[in-house]
mmCIF file of C-alpha atoms in Angstrom:
data_model
loop_
_atom_site.group_PDB
_atom_site.id
_atom_site.type_symbol
_atom_site.label_atom_id
_atom_site.label_comp_id
_atom_site.label_asym_id
_atom_site.label_seq_id
_atom_site.Cartn_x
_atom_site.Cartn_y
_atom_site.Cartn_z
ATOM 1 C CA UNK A 35 91.062 65.311 78.357
ATOM 2 C CA UNK A 36 92.138 68.833 79.157
ATOM 3 C CA UNK A 37 89.847 71.383 77.606
ATOM 4 C CA UNK A 38 91.306 73.849 75.147
ATOM 5 C CA UNK A 39 92.144 76.863 77.303
ATOM 6 C CA UNK A 40 92.040 79.186 74.321
ATOM 7 C CA UNK A 41 88.353 78.402 73.951
ATOM 8 C CA UNK A 42 87.652 80.480 77.039
ATOM 9 C CA UNK A 43 90.057 83.256 76.021
ATOM 10 C CA UNK A 44 89.764 83.588 72.223
ATOM 11 C CA UNK A 45 92.095 86.568 72.102
ATOM 12 C CA UNK A 46 94.998 84.605 73.623
ATOM 13 C CA UNK A 47 98.224 85.618 71.979
ATOM 14 C CA UNK A 48 101.887 85.213 72.752
ATOM 15 C CA UNK A 49 103.270 87.896 75.035
ATOM 16 C CA UNK A 50 106.511 86.138 75.858
ATOM 17 C CA UNK A 51 108.948 88.527 74.204
ATOM 18 C CA UNK A 52 107.091 91.834 74.126
ATOM 19 C CA UNK A 53 104.522 93.908 75.945
ATOM 20 C CA UNK A 54 104.128 96.481 73.169
ATOM 21 C CA UNK A 55 100.603 97.656 72.561
ATOM 22 C CA UNK A 56 99.405 96.859 76.069
ATOM 23 C CA UNK A 57 96.200 98.475 77.258
ATOM 24 C CA UNK A 58 96.266 101.819 79.102
ATOM 25 C CA UNK A 59 94.842 100.042 82.134
ATOM 26 C CA UNK A 60 97.738 97.604 82.100
ATOM 27 C CA UNK A 61 100.212 100.472 82.056
ATOM 28 C CA UNK A 62 98.376 102.121 84.947
ATOM 29 C CA UNK A 63 98.314 98.951 87.012
ATOM 30 C CA UNK A 64 102.034 98.425 86.652
ATOM 31 C CA UNK A 65 102.570 101.998 87.855
ATOM 32 C CA UNK A 66 101.310 100.892 91.286
ATOM 33 C CA UNK A 67 97.871 102.500 90.950
ATOM 34 C CA UNK A 68 94.514 100.806 91.569
ATOM 35 C CA UNK A 69 92.628 99.902 88.417
ATOM 36 C CA UNK A 70 89.486 101.561 89.729
ATOM 37 C CA UNK A 71 91.343 104.859 89.457
ATOM 38 C CA UNK A 72 91.517 104.326 85.717
ATOM 39 C CA UNK A 73 87.884 103.363 85.489
ATOM 40 C CA UNK A 74 86.208 106.050 87.555
ATOM 41 C CA UNK A 75 88.858 108.703 88.252
ATOM 42 C CA UNK A 76 88.685 112.227 86.840
ATOM 43 C CA UNK A 77 90.496 113.047 83.631
ATOM 44 C CA UNK A 78 93.869 114.807 83.954
ATOM 45 C CA UNK A 79 93.664 118.574 83.975
ATOM 46 C CA UNK A 80 94.733 120.149 80.721
ATOM 47 C CA UNK A 81 97.008 123.157 80.583
ATOM 48 C CA UNK A 82 98.348 122.661 84.092
ATOM 49 C CA UNK A 83 101.039 125.223 84.896
ATOM 50 C CA UNK A 84 103.691 123.180 86.636
ATOM 51 C CA UNK A 85 105.785 126.322 87.168
ATOM 52 C CA UNK A 86 103.352 127.203 89.935
ATOM 53 C CA UNK A 87 104.113 124.012 91.833
ATOM 54 C CA UNK A 88 107.840 123.447 92.172
ATOM 55 C CA UNK A 89 107.113 120.626 94.597
ATOM 56 C CA UNK A 90 106.110 118.497 91.611
ATOM 57 C CA UNK A 91 109.618 118.712 90.257
ATOM 58 C CA UNK A 92 111.115 117.873 93.625
ATOM 59 C CA UNK A 93 108.813 114.887 93.963
ATOM 60 C CA UNK A 94 109.834 113.711 90.503
ATOM 61 C CA UNK A 95 113.476 113.982 91.457
ATOM 62 C CA UNK A 96 112.836 111.927 94.578
ATOM 63 C CA UNK A 97 110.922 109.312 92.623
ATOM 64 C CA UNK A 98 113.696 109.040 90.037
ATOM 65 C CA UNK A 99 116.255 108.646 92.784
ATOM 66 C CA UNK A 100 114.165 105.953 94.492
ATOM 67 C CA UNK A 101 113.718 104.144 91.186
ATOM 68 C CA UNK A 102 117.477 104.229 90.614
ATOM 69 C CA UNK A 103 118.134 102.780 94.057
ATOM 70 C CA UNK A 104 115.514 100.075 93.540
ATOM 71 C CA UNK A 105 117.020 99.228 90.145
ATOM 72 C CA UNK A 106 120.410 98.665 91.768
ATOM 73 C CA UNK A 107 118.848 96.488 94.460
ATOM 74 C CA UNK A 108 116.865 94.586 91.830
ATOM 75 C CA UNK A 109 120.102 93.461 90.208
ATOM 76 C CA UNK A 110 121.140 91.914 93.514
ATOM 77 C CA UNK A 111 117.853 90.151 94.272
ATOM 78 C CA UNK A 112 115.962 88.384 91.447
ATOM 79 C CA UNK A 113 112.182 88.401 91.389
ATOM 80 C CA UNK A 114 112.363 84.648 91.998
ATOM 81 C CA UNK A 115 115.629 83.055 93.072
ATOM 82 C CA UNK A 116 117.271 79.666 92.659
ATOM 83 C CA UNK A 117 116.403 76.775 94.941
ATOM 84 C CA UNK A 118 118.561 76.754 98.092
ATOM 85 C CA UNK A 119 119.081 74.321 100.957
ATOM 86 C CA UNK A 120 116.808 75.153 103.863
ATOM 87 C CA UNK A 121 119.793 75.611 106.180
ATOM 88 C CA UNK A 122 120.816 78.658 104.157
ATOM 89 C CA UNK A 123 118.372 80.416 106.454
ATOM 90 C CA UNK A 124 120.585 79.547 109.412
ATOM 91 C CA UNK A 125 123.490 81.374 107.792
ATOM 92 C CA UNK A 126 121.278 84.393 107.238
ATOM 93 C CA UNK A 127 120.382 84.492 110.948
ATOM 94 C CA UNK A 128 123.794 83.370 112.204
ATOM 95 C CA UNK A 129 124.159 86.358 114.507
ATOM 96 C CA UNK A 130 120.470 86.542 115.289
ATOM 97 C CA UNK A 131 118.145 85.115 117.890
ATOM 98 C CA UNK A 132 118.885 81.602 119.233
ATOM 99 C CA UNK A 133 115.128 81.033 119.058
ATOM 100 C CA UNK A 134 115.184 81.612 115.298
ATOM 101 C CA UNK A 135 118.144 79.240 114.954
ATOM 102 C CA UNK A 136 116.253 76.528 116.846
ATOM 103 C CA UNK A 137 113.156 77.009 114.717
ATOM 104 C CA UNK A 138 115.174 76.809 111.504
ATOM 105 C CA UNK A 139 116.565 73.478 112.682
ATOM 106 C CA UNK A 140 113.022 72.245 113.324
ATOM 107 C CA UNK A 141 111.996 73.566 109.918
ATOM 108 C CA UNK A 142 114.754 71.525 108.267
ATOM 109 C CA UNK A 143 113.214 68.318 109.618
ATOM 110 C CA UNK A 144 110.179 68.728 107.361
ATOM 111 C CA UNK A 145 111.432 70.936 104.544
ATOM 112 C CA UNK A 146 114.477 70.448 102.347
ATOM 113 C CA UNK A 147 114.710 73.637 100.289
ATOM 114 C CA UNK A 148 113.489 77.171 99.894
ATOM 115 C CA UNK A 149 113.301 79.572 96.991
ATOM 116 C CA UNK A 150 113.527 83.271 97.757
ATOM 117 C CA UNK A 151 111.382 85.989 96.227
ATOM 118 C CA UNK A 152 112.170 89.691 96.009
ATOM 119 C CA UNK A 153 110.867 91.696 98.951
ATOM 120 C CA UNK A 154 109.057 94.282 96.878
ATOM 121 C CA UNK A 155 105.575 93.944 98.333
ATOM 122 C CA UNK A 156 104.607 91.398 95.667
ATOM 123 C CA UNK A 157 106.370 88.438 97.297
ATOM 124 C CA UNK A 158 103.191 86.576 98.283
ATOM 125 C CA UNK A 159 101.669 86.718 94.812
ATOM 126 C CA UNK A 160 104.988 85.970 93.123
ATOM 127 C CA UNK A 161 105.665 83.036 95.426
ATOM 128 C CA UNK A 162 102.181 81.663 94.768
ATOM 129 C CA UNK A 163 102.614 82.130 91.020
ATOM 130 C CA UNK A 164 105.864 80.196 90.797
ATOM 131 C CA UNK A 165 104.885 77.478 93.261
ATOM 132 C CA UNK A 166 101.575 76.782 91.529
ATOM 133 C CA UNK A 167 103.009 76.714 88.007
ATOM 134 C CA UNK A 168 105.875 74.521 89.198
ATOM 135 C CA UNK A 169 103.340 72.114 90.682
ATOM 136 C CA UNK A 170 101.549 71.838 87.334
ATOM 137 C CA UNK A 171 104.897 71.366 85.586
ATOM 138 C CA UNK A 172 105.885 68.537 87.948
ATOM 139 C CA UNK A 173 102.518 66.817 88.292
ATOM 140 C CA UNK A 174 101.102 67.287 84.778
ATOM 141 C CA UNK A 175 97.716 67.130 86.484
ATOM 142 C CA UNK A 176 95.213 67.584 83.686
ATOM 143 C CA UNK A 177 92.210 67.559 86.008
ATOM 144 C CA UNK A 178 93.714 70.423 88.009
ATOM 145 C CA UNK A 179 94.326 72.389 84.809
ATOM 146 C CA UNK A 180 90.685 71.816 83.863
ATOM 147 C CA UNK A 181 89.544 72.879 87.310
ATOM 148 C CA UNK A 182 91.535 76.094 87.528
ATOM 149 C CA UNK A 183 90.616 77.172 84.016
ATOM 150 C CA UNK A 184 86.967 76.953 85.065
ATOM 151 C CA UNK A 185 87.751 79.023 88.149
ATOM 152 C CA UNK A 186 89.498 81.620 85.986
ATOM 153 C CA UNK A 187 86.437 81.908 83.758
ATOM 154 C CA UNK A 188 84.321 82.547 86.855
ATOM 155 C CA UNK A 189 86.814 85.149 88.096
ATOM 156 C CA UNK A 190 86.640 86.915 84.751
ATOM 157 C CA UNK A 191 82.838 86.932 84.867
ATOM 158 C CA UNK A 192 82.871 88.220 88.451
ATOM 159 C CA UNK A 193 85.005 91.198 87.451
ATOM 160 C CA UNK A 194 82.697 92.002 84.551
ATOM 161 C CA UNK A 195 79.642 91.739 86.828
ATOM 162 C CA UNK A 196 81.341 94.153 89.232
ATOM 163 C CA UNK A 197 81.639 96.717 86.442
ATOM 164 C CA UNK A 198 85.243 96.222 85.361
ATOM 165 C CA UNK A 199 85.717 96.755 81.643
ATOM 166 C CA UNK A 200 87.356 93.713 80.084
ATOM 167 C CA UNK A 201 90.198 95.732 78.585
ATOM 168 C CA UNK A 202 91.366 96.651 82.106
ATOM 169 C CA UNK A 203 92.325 93.071 82.924
ATOM 170 C CA UNK A 204 92.391 90.988 79.729
ATOM 171 C CA UNK A 205 96.160 91.319 79.145
ATOM 172 C CA UNK A 206 96.934 89.966 82.603
ATOM 173 C CA UNK A 207 94.500 87.060 82.283
ATOM 174 C CA UNK A 208 95.824 86.112 78.859
ATOM 175 C CA UNK A 209 99.410 86.015 80.035
ATOM 176 C CA UNK A 210 98.625 83.720 82.957
ATOM 177 C CA UNK A 211 96.750 81.376 80.625
ATOM 178 C CA UNK A 212 99.793 81.350 78.357
ATOM 179 C CA UNK A 213 102.055 80.369 81.255
ATOM 180 C CA UNK A 214 99.600 77.668 82.312
ATOM 181 C CA UNK A 215 99.611 76.265 78.804
ATOM 182 C CA UNK A 216 103.385 76.258 78.628
ATOM 183 C CA UNK A 217 103.966 74.301 81.840
ATOM 184 C CA UNK A 218 101.392 71.700 80.834
ATOM 185 C CA UNK A 219 102.981 69.361 78.335
ATOM 186 C CA UNK A 220 99.755 68.761 76.474
ATOM 187 C CA UNK A 221 100.580 71.895 74.490
ATOM 188 C CA UNK A 222 103.199 72.263 71.791
ATOM 189 C CA UNK A 223 104.971 75.239 73.343
ATOM 190 C CA UNK A 224 105.573 73.587 76.713
ATOM 191 C CA UNK A 225 108.776 74.275 78.629
ATOM 192 C CA UNK A 226 110.752 73.020 81.647
ATOM 193 C CA UNK A 227 111.981 74.262 85.008
ATOM 194 C CA UNK A 228 114.749 76.478 83.649
ATOM 195 C CA UNK A 229 112.379 78.338 81.348
ATOM 196 C CA UNK A 230 109.786 78.692 84.108
ATOM 197 C CA UNK A 231 112.404 80.301 86.340
ATOM 198 C CA UNK A 232 113.620 82.516 83.497
ATOM 199 C CA UNK A 233 110.122 83.783 82.768
ATOM 200 C CA UNK A 234 109.380 84.279 86.453
ATOM 201 C CA UNK A 235 112.473 86.478 86.675
ATOM 202 C CA UNK A 236 111.391 88.536 83.659
ATOM 203 C CA UNK A 237 109.400 91.584 84.866
ATOM 204 C CA UNK A 238 107.400 91.724 81.627
ATOM 205 C CA UNK A 239 106.023 88.276 82.446
ATOM 206 C CA UNK A 240 106.241 88.068 86.216
ATOM 207 C CA UNK A 241 104.625 91.428 86.951
ATOM 208 C CA UNK A 242 101.741 90.686 84.599
ATOM 209 C CA UNK A 243 101.002 87.423 86.385
ATOM 210 C CA UNK A 244 101.155 89.255 89.718
ATOM 211 C CA UNK A 245 98.559 91.708 88.407
ATOM 212 C CA UNK A 246 96.400 88.803 87.245
ATOM 213 C CA UNK A 247 96.441 87.453 90.798
ATOM 214 C CA UNK A 248 95.702 90.897 92.226
ATOM 215 C CA UNK A 249 92.674 91.209 89.931
ATOM 216 C CA UNK A 250 91.443 87.776 90.983
ATOM 217 C CA UNK A 251 91.863 88.731 94.634
ATOM 218 C CA UNK A 252 90.131 92.104 94.431
ATOM 219 C CA UNK A 253 87.287 90.569 92.439
ATOM 220 C CA UNK A 254 86.748 87.918 95.105
ATOM 221 C CA UNK A 255 86.814 90.432 97.966
ATOM 222 C CA UNK A 256 84.401 92.791 96.221
ATOM 223 C CA UNK A 257 82.096 89.966 95.116
ATOM 224 C CA UNK A 258 81.780 88.650 98.683
ATOM 225 C CA UNK A 259 82.185 91.950 100.495
ATOM 226 C CA UNK A 260 79.860 90.946 103.343
ATOM 227 C CA UNK A 261 82.063 87.944 104.089
ATOM 228 C CA UNK A 262 85.379 89.809 103.947
ATOM 229 C CA UNK A 263 84.306 93.051 105.625
ATOM 230 C CA UNK A 264 84.762 91.744 109.214
ATOM 231 C CA UNK A 265 88.286 90.561 108.346
ATOM 232 C CA UNK A 266 89.132 93.955 106.867
ATOM 233 C CA UNK A 267 87.707 95.888 109.810
ATOM 234 C CA UNK A 268 89.797 93.709 112.095
ATOM 235 C CA UNK A 269 93.046 94.994 110.603
ATOM 236 C CA UNK A 270 92.178 98.490 109.360
ATOM 237 C CA UNK A 271 89.619 101.288 109.406
ATOM 238 C CA UNK A 272 89.102 100.974 105.655
ATOM 239 C CA UNK A 273 85.937 100.099 103.823
ATOM 240 C CA UNK A 274 86.051 97.132 101.474
ATOM 241 C CA UNK A 275 86.402 99.487 98.515
ATOM 242 C CA UNK A 276 89.216 101.473 100.124
ATOM 243 C CA UNK A 277 90.994 98.294 101.168
ATOM 244 C CA UNK A 278 90.935 96.933 97.622
ATOM 245 C CA UNK A 279 92.176 100.237 96.188
ATOM 246 C CA UNK A 280 95.064 100.596 98.622
ATOM 247 C CA UNK A 281 95.993 97.089 99.804
ATOM 248 C CA UNK A 282 95.121 94.744 96.935
ATOM 249 C CA UNK A 283 95.154 96.361 93.505
ATOM 250 C CA UNK A 284 98.400 98.404 93.475
ATOM 251 C CA UNK A 285 101.669 96.685 92.626
ATOM 252 C CA UNK A 286 103.861 96.614 95.719
ATOM 253 C CA UNK A 287 100.975 96.479 98.201
ATOM 254 C CA UNK A 288 101.862 93.838 100.789
ATOM 255 C CA UNK A 289 99.569 90.890 101.466
ATOM 256 C CA UNK A 290 98.074 89.607 104.691
ATOM 257 C CA UNK A 291 95.577 86.907 105.585
ATOM 258 C CA UNK A 292 92.679 88.652 103.835
ATOM 259 C CA UNK A 293 94.438 88.517 100.470
ATOM 260 C CA UNK A 294 95.512 84.904 101.033
ATOM 261 C CA UNK A 295 91.992 83.781 101.909
ATOM 262 C CA UNK A 296 90.511 85.628 98.930
ATOM 263 C CA UNK A 297 92.999 84.254 96.392
ATOM 264 C CA UNK A 298 92.645 80.716 97.729
ATOM 265 C CA UNK A 299 88.850 80.933 97.623
ATOM 266 C CA UNK A 300 88.710 82.508 94.159
ATOM 267 C CA UNK A 301 91.019 80.011 92.441
ATOM 268 C CA UNK A 302 90.160 77.039 94.645
ATOM 269 C CA UNK A 303 93.826 76.426 95.495
ATOM 270 C CA UNK A 304 94.784 75.402 99.060
ATOM 271 C CA UNK A 305 97.779 77.323 100.424
ATOM 272 C CA UNK A 306 99.996 76.409 103.375
ATOM 273 C CA UNK A 307 101.822 79.235 105.157
ATOM 274 C CA UNK A 308 104.619 78.251 107.553
ATOM 275 C CA UNK A 309 105.464 80.898 110.143
ATOM 276 C CA UNK A 310 109.030 81.634 111.233
ATOM 277 C CA UNK A 311 109.431 84.278 113.921
ATOM 278 C CA UNK A 312 111.300 85.010 117.118
ATOM 279 C CA UNK A 313 108.351 84.449 119.425
ATOM 280 C CA UNK A 314 109.252 82.561 122.598
ATOM 281 C CA UNK A 315 105.663 81.615 123.437
ATOM 282 C CA UNK A 316 106.146 78.486 121.358
ATOM 283 C CA UNK A 317 109.365 76.955 120.099
ATOM 284 C CA UNK A 318 107.473 75.031 117.438
ATOM 285 C CA UNK A 319 107.252 76.053 113.805
ATOM 286 C CA UNK A 320 103.553 76.551 113.207
ATOM 287 C CA UNK A 321 101.687 76.574 109.945
ATOM 288 C CA UNK A 322 98.195 77.399 108.759
ATOM 289 C CA UNK A 323 96.394 75.817 105.821
ATOM 290 C CA UNK A 324 94.122 78.141 103.875
ATOM 291 C CA UNK A 325 91.504 75.811 102.415
ATOM 292 C CA UNK A 326 89.073 77.317 99.879
ATOM 293 C CA UNK A 327 85.782 77.982 101.653
ATOM 294 C CA UNK A 328 83.530 77.184 98.727
ATOM 295 C CA UNK A 329 85.564 74.072 97.933
ATOM 296 C CA UNK A 330 85.019 72.853 101.491
ATOM 297 C CA UNK A 331 81.281 73.500 101.241
ATOM 298 C CA UNK A 332 81.062 71.649 97.927
ATOM 299 C CA UNK A 333 83.015 68.688 99.296
ATOM 300 C CA UNK A 334 80.784 68.426 102.342
ATOM 301 C CA UNK A 335 77.599 68.593 100.275
ATOM 302 C CA UNK A 336 78.760 65.953 97.790
ATOM 303 C CA UNK A 337 80.425 63.446 100.118
ATOM 304 C CA UNK A 338 78.300 61.178 102.263
ATOM 305 C CA UNK A 339 81.121 59.824 104.398
ATOM 306 C CA UNK A 340 81.909 61.756 107.582
ATOM 307 C CA UNK A 341 85.548 60.702 107.328
ATOM 308 C CA UNK A 342 85.804 62.271 103.906
ATOM 309 C CA UNK A 343 84.075 65.427 105.093
ATOM 310 C CA UNK A 344 86.767 65.913 107.695
ATOM 311 C CA UNK A 345 89.577 65.432 105.206
ATOM 312 C CA UNK A 346 91.094 68.617 103.821
ATOM 313 C CA UNK A 347 93.065 68.654 100.579
ATOM 314 C CA UNK A 348 96.832 68.736 101.028
ATOM 315 C CA UNK A 349 98.137 72.128 99.871
ATOM 316 C CA UNK A 350 100.673 71.970 97.071
ATOM 317 C CA UNK A 351 101.591 75.647 97.439
ATOM 318 C CA UNK A 352 103.704 76.130 100.574
ATOM 319 C CA UNK A 353 105.116 79.507 101.537
ATOM 320 C CA UNK A 354 107.432 80.500 104.364
ATOM 321 C CA UNK A 355 106.376 83.667 106.149
ATOM 322 C CA UNK A 356 108.786 85.844 108.039
ATOM 323 C CA UNK A 357 107.399 89.169 109.268
ATOM 324 C CA UNK A 358 106.705 91.154 106.110
ATOM 325 C CA UNK A 359 107.968 88.605 103.597
ATOM 326 C CA UNK A 360 107.075 85.321 101.846
ATOM 327 C CA UNK A 361 109.414 82.755 100.267
ATOM 328 C CA UNK A 362 108.687 79.349 98.711
ATOM 329 C CA UNK A 363 109.181 76.137 100.708
ATOM 330 C CA UNK A 364 109.743 72.563 99.486
ATOM 331 C CA UNK A 365 108.719 69.632 101.667
ATOM 332 C CA UNK A 366 110.978 66.605 102.026
#
């Protein structure tokens, strides 16, 4: 029987229609700033004379203009789109590289559909969010719901052990738990595919779940900093702390393999990433399965059969990666 998720999060409340009264940390996070800035940063200066710094006004004007442009673009591209036939990609690259066209044809042999996500820097987390919740909705896998709720409890504890105040992340955690409840039909407020898509397209829901996943990811990287440091040094000159502040925690920060590994390990969810690019070194469409490290270790310690040790769980989250962007893929 699925455990009562609210037991682990006693303050769970409905946030479906409103985000009024959210914590200051939640507001800060959704302004594309790292949460650690809220926790340890200096207080704002009082009595600042902005007349002495006209550049502030110019910057504000630029920001407002950028926000207006992004708002117009947002109306054209939903946060999560409708399901499309995989060959819609061929139309997109109709005048592009013949190599890409060939790879799309190969892709269509294994995958039937894709679902686009907005290219706003959050596409990996948003694609993961929708794909995972859709899997629970379709499978009604109670054991998986039990398993991930236990992982979420551990993620929450890890953040607290790292010094994060609970109020900085509780709103995001609660909202994800609410969505998990709603796609699992063992709860009275469950909903179907149309409602899942509607909520995933609602910024007041979708962005909160993205921040939940960013918290989970930064907590995992910081908790196992010795493990992740070599990966980080391989792609940047940043320390683990700097990397989390600039490349994980802020909304809009794009994701690479480090974030994928960390999220997969923290939640125990295998992720398949299929790569589509114009490289001529191989005309095949390659993929990589990110299998949770700790899950692998646990499986190998508990299973006596060598054949079972060598078996990896089949990922039920599959994302298509094109340079700088992730969409959702559906296998045939």
